[in-house]
Short mmCIF file of the C-alpha atoms (twelve columns), coordinates in Angstrom:
data_MODEL
# 
_entry.id   MODEL 
# 
loop_
_atom_site.group_PDB 
_atom_site.id 
_atom_site.type_symbol 
_atom_site.label_atom_id 
_atom_site.label_alt_id 
_atom_site.label_comp_id 
_atom_site.label_asym_id 
_atom_site.label_seq_id 
_atom_site.Cartn_x 
_atom_site.Cartn_y 
_atom_site.Cartn_z 
_atom_site.pdbx_PDB_model_num 
ATOM 1   C CA . MET A 1   83.994  -11.588 26.279  1 
ATOM 2   C CA . LEU A 2   87.222  -12.092 26.057  1 
ATOM 3   C CA . ILE A 3   88.297  -9.649  28.379  1 
ATOM 4   C CA . GLN A 4   85.829  -11.371 30.930  1 
ATOM 5   C CA . PHE A 5   87.628  -14.631 30.249  1 
ATOM 6   C CA . ILE A 6   90.951  -12.975 31.130  1 
ATOM 7   C CA . ASN A 7   89.863  -11.493 33.823  1 
ATOM 8   C CA . GLN A 8   88.203  -14.986 34.954  1 
ATOM 9   C CA . LEU A 9   91.864  -16.786 34.548  1 
ATOM 10  C CA . LYS A 10  93.121  -14.012 37.020  1 
ATOM 11  C CA . THR A 11  90.581  -13.889 39.695  1 
ATOM 12  C CA . LYS A 12  89.131  -17.651 39.262  1 
ATOM 13  C CA . PHE A 13  92.080  -19.594 38.454  1 
ATOM 14  C CA . MET A 14  94.908  -17.615 39.377  1 
ATOM 15  C CA . VAL A 15  96.724  -17.449 36.262  1 
ATOM 16  C CA . ASP A 16  99.732  -15.214 36.592  1 
ATOM 17  C CA . ALA A 17  99.503  -11.948 34.308  1 
ATOM 18  C CA . ASP A 18  102.862 -12.622 32.431  1 
ATOM 19  C CA . ARG A 19  101.354 -15.831 31.095  1 
ATOM 20  C CA . ILE A 20  98.391  -14.205 29.624  1 
ATOM 21  C CA . ILE A 21  99.018  -12.609 25.936  1 
ATOM 22  C CA . TYR A 22  96.087  -10.468 24.554  1 
ATOM 23  C CA . MET A 23  96.526  -8.393  21.151  1 
ATOM 24  C CA . ASP A 24  93.393  -6.730  19.856  1 
ATOM 25  C CA . PHE A 25  94.189  -6.217  15.853  1 
ATOM 26  C CA . ASN A 26  91.745  -3.608  15.390  1 
ATOM 27  C CA . ASP A 27  94.503  -1.227  17.067  1 
ATOM 28  C CA . ALA A 28  96.456  -0.440  13.092  1 
ATOM 29  C CA . ARG A 29  99.690  -0.057  15.159  1 
ATOM 30  C CA . LEU A 30  99.580  -3.676  15.742  1 
ATOM 31  C CA . ARG A 31  98.168  -4.741  12.096  1 
ATOM 32  C CA . LYS A 32  101.094 -2.704  10.918  1 
ATOM 33  C CA . LYS A 33  103.764 -4.014  13.184  1 
ATOM 34  C CA . HIS A 34  103.306 -7.978  12.763  1 
ATOM 35  C CA . ASN A 35  103.014 -10.295 9.884   1 
ATOM 36  C CA . TRP A 36  102.177 -13.994 10.608  1 
ATOM 37  C CA . GLU A 37  105.886 -14.709 11.107  1 
ATOM 38  C CA . SER A 38  106.855 -11.635 13.354  1 
ATOM 39  C CA . LEU A 39  103.763 -12.726 15.414  1 
ATOM 40  C CA . ILE A 40  105.390 -16.105 15.832  1 
ATOM 41  C CA . GLU A 41  108.355 -15.024 17.029  1 
ATOM 42  C CA . TYR A 42  106.697 -12.428 19.673  1 
ATOM 43  C CA . ILE A 43  104.633 -15.086 21.527  1 
ATOM 44  C CA . GLU A 44  107.143 -17.793 21.211  1 
ATOM 45  C CA . GLU A 45  109.079 -15.394 23.048  1 
ATOM 46  C CA . LYS A 46  106.832 -14.567 25.858  1 
ATOM 47  C CA . GLY A 47  105.913 -18.436 26.509  1 
ATOM 48  C CA . ASP A 48  106.664 -20.200 29.774  1 
ATOM 49  C CA . LYS A 49  108.259 -23.315 29.168  1 
ATOM 50  C CA . GLN A 50  106.827 -24.334 32.514  1 
ATOM 51  C CA . HIS A 51  103.181 -23.767 32.342  1 
ATOM 52  C CA . THR A 52  100.629 -22.944 30.000  1 
ATOM 53  C CA . THR A 53  100.396 -19.439 28.270  1 
ATOM 54  C CA . TYR A 54  97.185  -18.372 27.141  1 
ATOM 55  C CA . VAL A 55  96.969  -16.495 23.904  1 
ATOM 56  C CA . PHE A 56  93.726  -14.251 22.952  1 
ATOM 57  C CA . LEU A 57  94.042  -12.800 19.152  1 
ATOM 58  C CA . ASP A 58  91.049  -10.466 18.632  1 
ATOM 59  C CA . GLU A 59  90.216  -9.957  15.019  1 
ATOM 60  C CA . ILE A 60  93.018  -11.785 13.529  1 
ATOM 61  C CA . GLN A 61  91.614  -11.842 10.058  1 
ATOM 62  C CA . ASP A 62  93.431  -8.774  9.082   1 
ATOM 63  C CA . ILE A 63  96.729  -10.409 9.428   1 
ATOM 64  C CA . PRO A 64  97.585  -12.648 5.836   1 
ATOM 65  C CA . ASN A 65  97.976  -16.359 6.673   1 
ATOM 66  C CA . PHE A 66  97.304  -15.907 10.526  1 
ATOM 67  C CA . GLU A 67  96.439  -19.368 9.997   1 
ATOM 68  C CA . ASP A 68  99.941  -20.301 9.870   1 
ATOM 69  C CA . THR A 69  100.870 -18.404 13.300  1 
ATOM 70  C CA . ILE A 70  97.914  -20.526 15.083  1 
ATOM 71  C CA . ILE A 71  99.052  -23.982 13.696  1 
ATOM 72  C CA . THR A 72  102.952 -23.113 14.222  1 
ATOM 73  C CA . LEU A 73  102.310 -22.360 17.762  1 
ATOM 74  C CA . PHE A 74  100.164 -25.301 18.214  1 
ATOM 75  C CA . GLU A 75  102.538 -27.531 17.215  1 
ATOM 76  C CA . ASN A 76  105.355 -25.784 19.530  1 
ATOM 77  C CA . LYS A 77  107.104 -28.740 21.046  1 
ATOM 78  C CA . GLU A 78  108.710 -26.830 23.850  1 
ATOM 79  C CA . LYS A 79  106.057 -24.481 25.174  1 
ATOM 80  C CA . GLN A 80  102.350 -25.034 25.834  1 
ATOM 81  C CA . PHE A 81  99.910  -22.845 24.322  1 
ATOM 82  C CA . ASP A 82  96.395  -22.574 24.929  1 
ATOM 83  C CA . ILE A 83  94.953  -20.141 21.863  1 
ATOM 84  C CA . TYR A 84  91.785  -18.156 21.380  1 
ATOM 85  C CA . ILE A 85  91.163  -16.287 18.506  1 
ATOM 86  C CA . THR A 86  88.206  -14.136 17.073  1 
ATOM 87  C CA . GLY A 87  87.678  -12.371 14.031  1 
ATOM 88  C CA . SER A 88  85.526  -12.053 10.424  1 
ATOM 89  C CA . ASN A 89  83.144  -15.078 10.711  1 
ATOM 90  C CA . SER A 90  83.805  -15.763 7.001   1 
ATOM 91  C CA . ALA A 91  87.493  -15.993 7.667   1 
ATOM 92  C CA . MET A 92  86.919  -18.161 10.856  1 
ATOM 93  C CA . PHE A 93  84.608  -20.460 9.287   1 
ATOM 94  C CA . SER A 94  85.931  -20.933 5.761   1 
ATOM 95  C CA . LYS A 95  86.085  -24.482 4.527   1 
ATOM 96  C CA . LYS A 96  90.080  -23.853 4.303   1 
ATOM 97  C CA . ASN A 97  90.140  -23.272 8.050   1 
ATOM 98  C CA . ALA A 98  87.918  -25.968 8.808   1 
ATOM 99  C CA . THR A 99  90.093  -28.227 7.078   1 
ATOM 100 C CA . LEU A 100 93.436  -26.919 8.786   1 
ATOM 101 C CA . PHE A 101 92.260  -26.849 12.099  1 
ATOM 102 C CA . THR A 102 90.314  -29.885 12.068  1 
ATOM 103 C CA . GLY A 103 91.104  -31.886 15.402  1 
ATOM 104 C CA . ARG A 104 93.075  -28.609 16.775  1 
ATOM 105 C CA . THR A 105 90.265  -26.496 18.040  1 
ATOM 106 C CA . SER A 106 86.907  -26.370 19.567  1 
ATOM 107 C CA . GLU A 107 84.620  -23.912 18.614  1 
ATOM 108 C CA . LEU A 108 82.247  -21.751 20.532  1 
ATOM 109 C CA . LYS A 109 79.324  -20.410 18.933  1 
ATOM 110 C CA . ILE A 110 77.795  -17.019 19.996  1 
ATOM 111 C CA . PHE A 111 74.598  -15.598 19.163  1 
ATOM 112 C CA . PRO A 112 73.027  -12.622 19.603  1 
ATOM 113 C CA . LEU A 113 71.890  -11.295 22.883  1 
ATOM 114 C CA . SER A 114 68.401  -13.426 23.785  1 
ATOM 115 C CA . PHE A 115 65.166  -11.314 24.074  1 
ATOM 116 C CA . LYS A 116 65.330  -12.597 27.588  1 
ATOM 117 C CA . GLU A 117 68.770  -10.761 27.812  1 
ATOM 118 C CA . ILE A 118 67.848  -7.750  26.731  1 
ATOM 119 C CA . TYR A 119 64.613  -7.652  28.220  1 
ATOM 120 C CA . GLU A 120 66.063  -7.832  31.904  1 
ATOM 121 C CA . ASN A 121 68.795  -5.570  31.368  1 
ATOM 122 C CA . ILE A 122 67.349  -2.357  29.731  1 
ATOM 123 C CA . LYS A 123 63.612  -2.612  29.118  1 
ATOM 124 C CA . LYS A 124 61.870  0.621   30.109  1 
ATOM 125 C CA . LYS A 125 59.121  -0.117  33.353  1 
ATOM 126 C CA . ASP A 126 56.569  1.650   31.329  1 
ATOM 127 C CA . GLU A 127 56.843  -0.190  28.202  1 
ATOM 128 C CA . THR A 128 54.687  -3.582  27.890  1 
ATOM 129 C CA . ASP A 129 55.975  -6.612  26.997  1 
ATOM 130 C CA . GLU A 130 54.319  -6.731  23.706  1 
ATOM 131 C CA . GLN A 131 55.680  -3.232  22.947  1 
ATOM 132 C CA . PHE A 132 59.496  -4.609  23.999  1 
ATOM 133 C CA . LEU A 133 58.586  -7.417  21.820  1 
ATOM 134 C CA . GLN A 134 58.185  -4.912  18.610  1 
ATOM 135 C CA . ARG A 135 61.353  -3.436  19.816  1 
ATOM 136 C CA . TYR A 136 63.318  -6.510  19.474  1 
ATOM 137 C CA . LEU A 137 61.840  -7.902  16.300  1 
ATOM 138 C CA . VAL A 138 63.092  -4.706  14.443  1 
ATOM 139 C CA . TYR A 139 66.414  -4.245  16.519  1 
ATOM 140 C CA . GLY A 140 67.769  -7.361  17.500  1 
ATOM 141 C CA . GLY A 141 70.252  -8.044  20.016  1 
ATOM 142 C CA . LEU A 142 73.671  -7.266  18.521  1 
ATOM 143 C CA . GLY A 143 75.608  -6.252  21.772  1 
ATOM 144 C CA . ILE A 144 76.293  -2.819  19.728  1 
ATOM 145 C CA . THR A 145 72.858  -1.967  19.899  1 
ATOM 146 C CA . LEU A 146 72.656  -2.180  23.437  1 
ATOM 147 C CA . ASP A 147 73.625  1.615   24.259  1 
ATOM 148 C CA . THR A 148 71.398  3.453   21.995  1 
ATOM 149 C CA . TYR A 149 68.362  0.610   22.004  1 
ATOM 150 C CA . TYR A 150 66.024  3.396   22.637  1 
ATOM 151 C CA . ASP A 151 67.390  5.998   20.300  1 
ATOM 152 C CA . ASP A 152 66.220  4.831   17.059  1 
ATOM 153 C CA . LYS A 153 68.455  6.902   14.405  1 
ATOM 154 C CA . LYS A 154 71.502  5.736   16.218  1 
ATOM 155 C CA . THR A 155 70.537  2.459   16.517  1 
ATOM 156 C CA . ILE A 156 69.851  1.967   12.585  1 
ATOM 157 C CA . GLU A 157 73.229  3.804   12.157  1 
ATOM 158 C CA . ASN A 158 75.017  1.072   13.648  1 
ATOM 159 C CA . LEU A 159 72.765  -1.582  12.404  1 
ATOM 160 C CA . LYS A 160 73.687  -0.376  8.601   1 
ATOM 161 C CA . LYS A 161 77.193  -0.193  9.328   1 
ATOM 162 C CA . ILE A 162 77.432  -3.562  10.622  1 
ATOM 163 C CA . ILE A 163 76.010  -5.096  7.515   1 
ATOM 164 C CA . PHE A 164 77.708  -2.658  5.043   1 
ATOM 165 C CA . ASP A 165 80.933  -3.645  6.786   1 
ATOM 166 C CA . THR A 166 80.115  -7.228  6.875   1 
ATOM 167 C CA . ILE A 167 79.320  -6.984  3.256   1 
ATOM 168 C CA . ASN A 168 82.266  -5.134  1.999   1 
ATOM 169 C CA . ARG A 169 84.874  -6.481  4.239   1 
ATOM 170 C CA . ASP A 170 84.176  -10.402 5.125   1 
ATOM 171 C CA . ILE A 171 82.500  -10.810 1.502   1 
ATOM 172 C CA . VAL A 172 82.992  -8.506  -1.533  1 
ATOM 173 C CA . PHE A 173 86.976  -7.632  -0.619  1 
ATOM 174 C CA . LYS A 174 87.705  -11.378 0.463   1 
ATOM 175 C CA . HIS A 175 86.094  -12.892 -2.336  1 
ATOM 176 C CA . LYS A 176 87.078  -10.294 -4.856  1 
ATOM 177 C CA . ILE A 177 83.566  -9.895  -6.468  1 
ATOM 178 C CA . LYS A 178 83.446  -6.092  -6.874  1 
ATOM 179 C CA . LYS A 179 82.788  -6.672  -10.452 1 
ATOM 180 C CA . ASP A 180 79.210  -8.210  -9.625  1 
ATOM 181 C CA . ILE A 181 78.593  -6.082  -6.483  1 
ATOM 182 C CA . THR A 182 74.831  -5.198  -8.304  1 
ATOM 183 C CA . LEU A 183 74.476  -8.571  -8.578  1 
ATOM 184 C CA . PHE A 184 75.815  -9.625  -5.143  1 
ATOM 185 C CA . ASN A 185 73.497  -7.098  -3.308  1 
ATOM 186 C CA . ASN A 186 70.484  -8.269  -5.448  1 
ATOM 187 C CA . ILE A 187 71.020  -11.436 -4.346  1 
ATOM 188 C CA . VAL A 188 71.372  -10.478 -0.554  1 
ATOM 189 C CA . THR A 189 68.312  -8.696  -0.781  1 
ATOM 190 C CA . TYR A 190 66.394  -11.598 -2.517  1 
ATOM 191 C CA . CYS A 191 67.599  -14.041 0.365   1 
ATOM 192 C CA . PHE A 192 66.388  -11.590 3.165   1 
ATOM 193 C CA . GLU A 193 62.911  -10.716 1.431   1 
ATOM 194 C CA . HIS A 194 62.398  -14.287 1.403   1 
ATOM 195 C CA . ILE A 195 63.201  -15.484 4.780   1 
ATOM 196 C CA . GLY A 196 61.113  -18.265 6.037   1 
ATOM 197 C CA . ARG A 197 60.418  -19.293 2.404   1 
ATOM 198 C CA . ASN A 198 62.166  -22.227 -0.034  1 
ATOM 199 C CA . VAL A 199 64.877  -20.536 -1.445  1 
ATOM 200 C CA . ASN A 200 66.959  -22.763 -4.346  1 
ATOM 201 C CA . SER A 201 69.173  -21.772 -7.291  1 
ATOM 202 C CA . ILE A 202 66.123  -22.600 -9.583  1 
ATOM 203 C CA . ASN A 203 64.295  -20.066 -8.165  1 
ATOM 204 C CA . LEU A 204 67.193  -17.350 -7.786  1 
ATOM 205 C CA . GLU A 205 67.897  -17.925 -11.187 1 
ATOM 206 C CA . LYS A 206 64.520  -16.998 -12.681 1 
ATOM 207 C CA . TYR A 207 64.832  -14.041 -10.290 1 
ATOM 208 C CA . LEU A 208 68.047  -12.828 -12.064 1 
ATOM 209 C CA . LYS A 209 67.502  -14.338 -15.387 1 
ATOM 210 C CA . GLU A 210 67.718  -10.701 -16.800 1 
ATOM 211 C CA . GLN A 211 71.260  -10.241 -15.401 1 
ATOM 212 C CA . ASN A 212 73.008  -13.186 -17.248 1 
ATOM 213 C CA . VAL A 213 74.331  -15.232 -13.959 1 
ATOM 214 C CA . GLY A 214 74.851  -18.814 -13.654 1 
ATOM 215 C CA . ILE A 215 73.738  -21.213 -10.928 1 
ATOM 216 C CA . LYS A 216 77.362  -21.959 -9.506  1 
ATOM 217 C CA . THR A 217 77.661  -18.040 -9.009  1 
ATOM 218 C CA . ILE A 218 74.697  -17.992 -7.117  1 
ATOM 219 C CA . LEU A 219 75.563  -20.815 -5.090  1 
ATOM 220 C CA . ASN A 220 78.683  -19.548 -4.401  1 
ATOM 221 C CA . TYR A 221 77.336  -15.788 -3.372  1 
ATOM 222 C CA . ILE A 222 74.686  -17.483 -1.002  1 
ATOM 223 C CA . GLU A 223 77.283  -19.859 0.852   1 
ATOM 224 C CA . TRP A 224 79.532  -16.694 1.321   1 
ATOM 225 C CA . ILE A 225 76.447  -14.569 2.669   1 
ATOM 226 C CA . CYS A 226 75.889  -17.810 5.059   1 
ATOM 227 C CA . ASP A 227 79.564  -17.844 6.001   1 
ATOM 228 C CA . SER A 228 79.679  -14.369 6.970   1 
ATOM 229 C CA . GLN A 229 76.891  -15.347 9.666   1 
ATOM 230 C CA . LEU A 230 74.541  -12.724 7.887   1 
ATOM 231 C CA . LEU A 231 72.136  -15.707 6.976   1 
ATOM 232 C CA . GLN A 232 71.380  -19.040 8.673   1 
ATOM 233 C CA . ARG A 233 70.528  -22.124 5.984   1 
ATOM 234 C CA . ILE A 234 67.934  -24.636 7.519   1 
ATOM 235 C CA . PRO A 235 67.861  -27.324 5.495   1 
ATOM 236 C CA . PHE A 236 64.254  -29.248 4.209   1 
ATOM 237 C CA . TYR A 237 63.716  -32.536 5.851   1 
ATOM 238 C CA . ASN A 238 61.933  -35.226 4.164   1 
ATOM 239 C CA . VAL A 239 59.538  -36.128 6.786   1 
ATOM 240 C CA . LYS A 240 58.469  -39.499 4.797   1 
ATOM 241 C CA . GLY A 241 61.670  -40.285 3.619   1 
ATOM 242 C CA . LEU A 242 63.605  -39.274 7.216   1 
ATOM 243 C CA . LYS A 243 66.459  -37.401 5.149   1 
ATOM 244 C CA . THR A 244 67.420  -34.029 4.628   1 
ATOM 245 C CA . LEU A 245 67.187  -32.697 1.045   1 
ATOM 246 C CA . LYS A 246 70.230  -31.839 -0.459  1 
ATOM 247 C CA . TYR A 247 69.117  -28.788 -2.695  1 
ATOM 248 C CA . SER A 248 66.316  -26.865 -0.655  1 
ATOM 249 C CA . SER A 249 66.531  -24.705 1.918   1 
ATOM 250 C CA . MET A 250 65.210  -22.040 3.862   1 
ATOM 251 C CA . TYR A 251 67.265  -19.212 5.280   1 
ATOM 252 C CA . TYR A 252 66.865  -16.648 8.441   1 
ATOM 253 C CA . ALA A 253 68.757  -13.906 9.216   1 
ATOM 254 C CA . GLY A 254 71.447  -14.352 11.723  1 
ATOM 255 C CA . ASP A 255 69.987  -11.420 13.732  1 
ATOM 256 C CA . LEU A 256 66.493  -9.466  13.750  1 
ATOM 257 C CA . GLY A 257 68.544  -5.891  13.380  1 
ATOM 258 C CA . ILE A 258 70.580  -7.145  10.591  1 
ATOM 259 C CA . LEU A 259 67.553  -8.133  8.745   1 
ATOM 260 C CA . SER A 260 65.736  -4.793  9.231   1 
ATOM 261 C CA . SER A 261 69.096  -3.506  7.925   1 
ATOM 262 C CA . VAL A 262 68.000  -5.107  4.391   1 
ATOM 263 C CA . ILE A 263 64.421  -4.946  4.339   1 
ATOM 264 C CA . GLY A 264 63.407  -1.726  6.586   1 
ATOM 265 C CA . PHE A 265 62.593  -1.324  9.881   1 
ATOM 266 C CA . ASP A 266 58.698  -1.709  9.956   1 
ATOM 267 C CA . THR A 267 58.059  -4.183  12.416  1 
ATOM 268 C CA . HIS A 268 54.789  -5.149  10.495  1 
ATOM 269 C CA . TYR A 269 56.433  -5.470  7.510   1 
ATOM 270 C CA . LEU A 270 57.008  -9.584  7.265   1 
ATOM 271 C CA . ARG A 271 56.182  -9.821  10.852  1 
ATOM 272 C CA . GLY A 272 55.238  -13.391 10.385  1 
ATOM 273 C CA . TYR A 273 58.513  -14.360 9.228   1 
ATOM 274 C CA . ARG A 274 60.374  -11.848 11.712  1 
ATOM 275 C CA . LEU A 275 58.407  -14.160 14.638  1 
ATOM 276 C CA . GLU A 276 59.863  -17.056 12.850  1 
ATOM 277 C CA . ASN A 277 62.926  -16.161 12.822  1 
ATOM 278 C CA . LEU A 278 63.158  -15.059 15.966  1 
ATOM 279 C CA . VAL A 279 62.023  -18.497 17.217  1 
ATOM 280 C CA . LEU A 280 64.684  -19.681 15.389  1 
ATOM 281 C CA . LEU A 281 67.300  -18.164 16.613  1 
ATOM 282 C CA . GLN A 282 66.260  -18.809 20.240  1 
ATOM 283 C CA . LEU A 283 66.204  -22.889 19.686  1 
ATOM 284 C CA . LEU A 284 69.618  -22.801 17.858  1 
ATOM 285 C CA . SER A 285 71.035  -20.541 21.036  1 
ATOM 286 C CA . LEU A 286 69.397  -23.390 23.095  1 
ATOM 287 C CA . GLY A 287 71.503  -26.120 21.517  1 
ATOM 288 C CA . TYR A 288 68.929  -27.756 18.936  1 
ATOM 289 C CA . GLU A 289 69.758  -28.634 15.759  1 
ATOM 290 C CA . VAL A 290 67.105  -27.122 13.325  1 
ATOM 291 C CA . VAL A 291 65.596  -28.436 10.020  1 
ATOM 292 C CA . THR A 292 62.221  -27.358 8.625   1 
ATOM 293 C CA . GLY A 293 60.014  -30.408 7.553   1 
ATOM 294 C CA . ASN A 294 58.847  -31.421 4.173   1 
ATOM 295 C CA . GLU A 295 59.009  -29.043 1.311   1 
ATOM 296 C CA . LYS A 296 55.134  -29.403 0.201   1 
ATOM 297 C CA . GLY A 297 53.760  -25.663 0.399   1 
ATOM 298 C CA . GLU A 298 50.782  -25.528 3.151   1 
ATOM 299 C CA . ASN A 299 52.025  -29.291 4.439   1 
ATOM 300 C CA . THR A 300 55.621  -27.405 5.536   1 
ATOM 301 C CA . ILE A 301 56.328  -27.830 9.339   1 
ATOM 302 C CA . ASP A 302 58.146  -24.561 10.383  1 
ATOM 303 C CA . PHE A 303 60.706  -26.289 12.495  1 
ATOM 304 C CA . ILE A 304 62.007  -29.553 13.556  1 
ATOM 305 C CA . ALA A 305 64.321  -28.995 16.680  1 
ATOM 306 C CA . ILE A 306 66.702  -32.261 17.362  1 
ATOM 307 C CA . SER A 307 68.615  -32.774 20.555  1 
ATOM 308 C CA . GLY A 308 69.752  -36.142 21.031  1 
ATOM 309 C CA . ASP A 309 66.684  -38.469 21.317  1 
ATOM 310 C CA . GLU A 310 64.532  -35.625 21.763  1 
ATOM 311 C CA . LYS A 311 62.629  -34.208 18.367  1 
ATOM 312 C CA . LEU A 312 60.308  -31.522 18.440  1 
ATOM 313 C CA . TYR A 313 57.805  -30.611 15.923  1 
ATOM 314 C CA . ILE A 314 56.968  -26.711 16.025  1 
ATOM 315 C CA . GLN A 315 54.610  -24.178 14.258  1 
ATOM 316 C CA . VAL A 316 55.023  -20.625 15.071  1 
ATOM 317 C CA . SER A 317 51.936  -18.406 14.389  1 
ATOM 318 C CA . ASP A 318 51.672  -14.698 15.465  1 
ATOM 319 C CA . GLN A 319 48.021  -15.026 16.029  1 
ATOM 320 C CA . ILE A 320 45.667  -18.030 16.310  1 
ATOM 321 C CA . ASN A 321 42.042  -17.575 15.659  1 
ATOM 322 C CA . LYS A 322 38.903  -19.585 14.291  1 
ATOM 323 C CA . GLU A 323 40.509  -18.763 10.672  1 
ATOM 324 C CA . ASN A 324 43.664  -20.307 10.748  1 
ATOM 325 C CA . VAL A 325 43.397  -22.750 14.245  1 
ATOM 326 C CA . ASN A 326 42.544  -25.768 12.213  1 
ATOM 327 C CA . ARG A 327 45.143  -25.370 9.508   1 
ATOM 328 C CA . GLU A 328 48.048  -24.721 12.636  1 
ATOM 329 C CA . TYR A 329 46.989  -28.076 14.310  1 
ATOM 330 C CA . HIS A 330 46.541  -29.955 10.835  1 
ATOM 331 C CA . ILE A 331 50.001  -29.723 9.938   1 
ATOM 332 C CA . LEU A 332 51.249  -31.295 12.951  1 
ATOM 333 C CA . GLU A 333 48.226  -33.695 13.651  1 
ATOM 334 C CA . LYS A 334 49.278  -35.324 10.319  1 
ATOM 335 C CA . ALA A 335 52.904  -35.770 11.476  1 
ATOM 336 C CA . LYS A 336 53.358  -39.486 12.670  1 
ATOM 337 C CA . ASN A 337 55.571  -41.299 14.694  1 
ATOM 338 C CA . VAL A 338 56.411  -38.020 17.149  1 
ATOM 339 C CA . THR A 339 55.737  -37.610 20.591  1 
ATOM 340 C CA . THR A 340 56.220  -33.621 21.069  1 
ATOM 341 C CA . LYS A 341 53.967  -31.138 18.995  1 
ATOM 342 C CA . ILE A 342 54.456  -27.448 19.455  1 
ATOM 343 C CA . ILE A 343 52.430  -24.415 18.491  1 
ATOM 344 C CA . ILE A 344 54.559  -21.169 19.743  1 
ATOM 345 C CA . THR A 345 51.930  -18.347 19.490  1 
ATOM 346 C CA . ASN A 346 51.725  -14.477 20.646  1 
ATOM 347 C CA . ALA A 347 47.603  -15.302 20.729  1 
ATOM 348 C CA . MET A 348 46.575  -15.426 24.393  1 
ATOM 349 C CA . ASN A 349 43.612  -17.399 24.285  1 
ATOM 350 C CA . VAL A 350 43.996  -20.473 21.662  1 
ATOM 351 C CA . PRO A 351 40.977  -23.036 21.221  1 
ATOM 352 C CA . LYS A 352 42.595  -26.041 22.447  1 
ATOM 353 C CA . LYS A 353 42.089  -29.688 21.238  1 
ATOM 354 C CA . ASP A 354 42.772  -33.086 22.973  1 
ATOM 355 C CA . ASN A 355 44.987  -33.916 20.091  1 
ATOM 356 C CA . GLY A 356 48.268  -33.992 21.923  1 
ATOM 357 C CA . VAL A 357 49.335  -30.746 20.382  1 
ATOM 358 C CA . LYS A 358 51.096  -28.399 23.301  1 
ATOM 359 C CA . ILE A 359 50.386  -24.566 22.899  1 
ATOM 360 C CA . ILE A 360 53.249  -22.231 24.024  1 
ATOM 361 C CA . PHE A 361 52.765  -18.910 24.672  1 
ATOM 362 C CA . LEU A 362 55.751  -16.477 22.755  1 
ATOM 363 C CA . LEU A 363 56.781  -14.219 25.375  1 
ATOM 364 C CA . LYS A 364 56.599  -16.869 28.035  1 
ATOM 365 C CA . TRP A 365 59.019  -18.822 26.531  1 
ATOM 366 C CA . LEU A 366 61.321  -15.793 25.578  1 
ATOM 367 C CA . LYS A 367 61.092  -14.629 29.191  1 
ATOM 368 C CA . GLY A 368 61.965  -18.198 30.694  1 
ATOM 369 C CA . GLU A 369 58.941  -18.441 32.540  1 
ATOM 370 C CA . THR A 370 58.003  -21.769 30.385  1 
ATOM 371 C CA . THR A 371 59.870  -24.733 28.533  1 
ATOM 372 C CA . LEU A 372 59.068  -26.582 25.292  1 
# 
């Protein structure tokens, strides 16, 4: 993505190449050559006094105290630098950096490739939409899988490597939790096995009671998992009280392929929750803030999607039939003072009611053929 942006600067905005600095710290030679201070000297020396210099630092998190490099360049009085950084999610989104960079940065959130993006580019012609949906529910949309999407063995290897590297580099190494690695892995597994359900420290403490672990440790571990973007935290929203609930949340995977790496690559296992996860990621990529409604068991509204004054109440159901149709409708019918109520389903023929609930066919929505 950085390379694409650099090319656009050169071709569309006619920025001279000598005003663009790109450094990829995946290159071990660069990591060995530079520390945070030498980086400042190198970049400042190349900076243009008359025009903005564009600086791209890829995977910068492996340079200790890289934050000092960024702030020093930002505050340079003689030369103007426009700085773009990428790196480990846990480093980029840490509370320390959130404070240091406040008012100095704009964050560009990048989500996995959507169903539509992958569908339009690599879906096989002889594959049905439902078959491709099955594949996407297992392998998700991480860019590293694109070249191997139809090679199951290599795709699984790539996804397992991603989660192994993320856990060990972004979390275990960064937070020095090697002593409790078994405990940490148990919490990772528990959170992924319980996507779409109420996960809180009390539930986890019961689950891990034999390991003698405190609530504070559990909460720290979950926060670090979310910081790494392996998990997305979705808070509960008290529909009657019109406020989020502090200590209860649902968690979903940051990508469906990451989910499979933890719980297995059988698309039938937790399929309903995988579909919820897919809908959530699509809503987030469309710019919605997402919460989940109430915390009363069967009365939980799957998602409340918010954008400005727009508020959508959404239920997700794989198949709707005579057995569950009343339940799906009932949950939304009970919601008061809401103008838009939606059921997103993979079912083709849904019994319709004159109750203001809109039915959206999942595949059409994912392909961009219909909107909410």
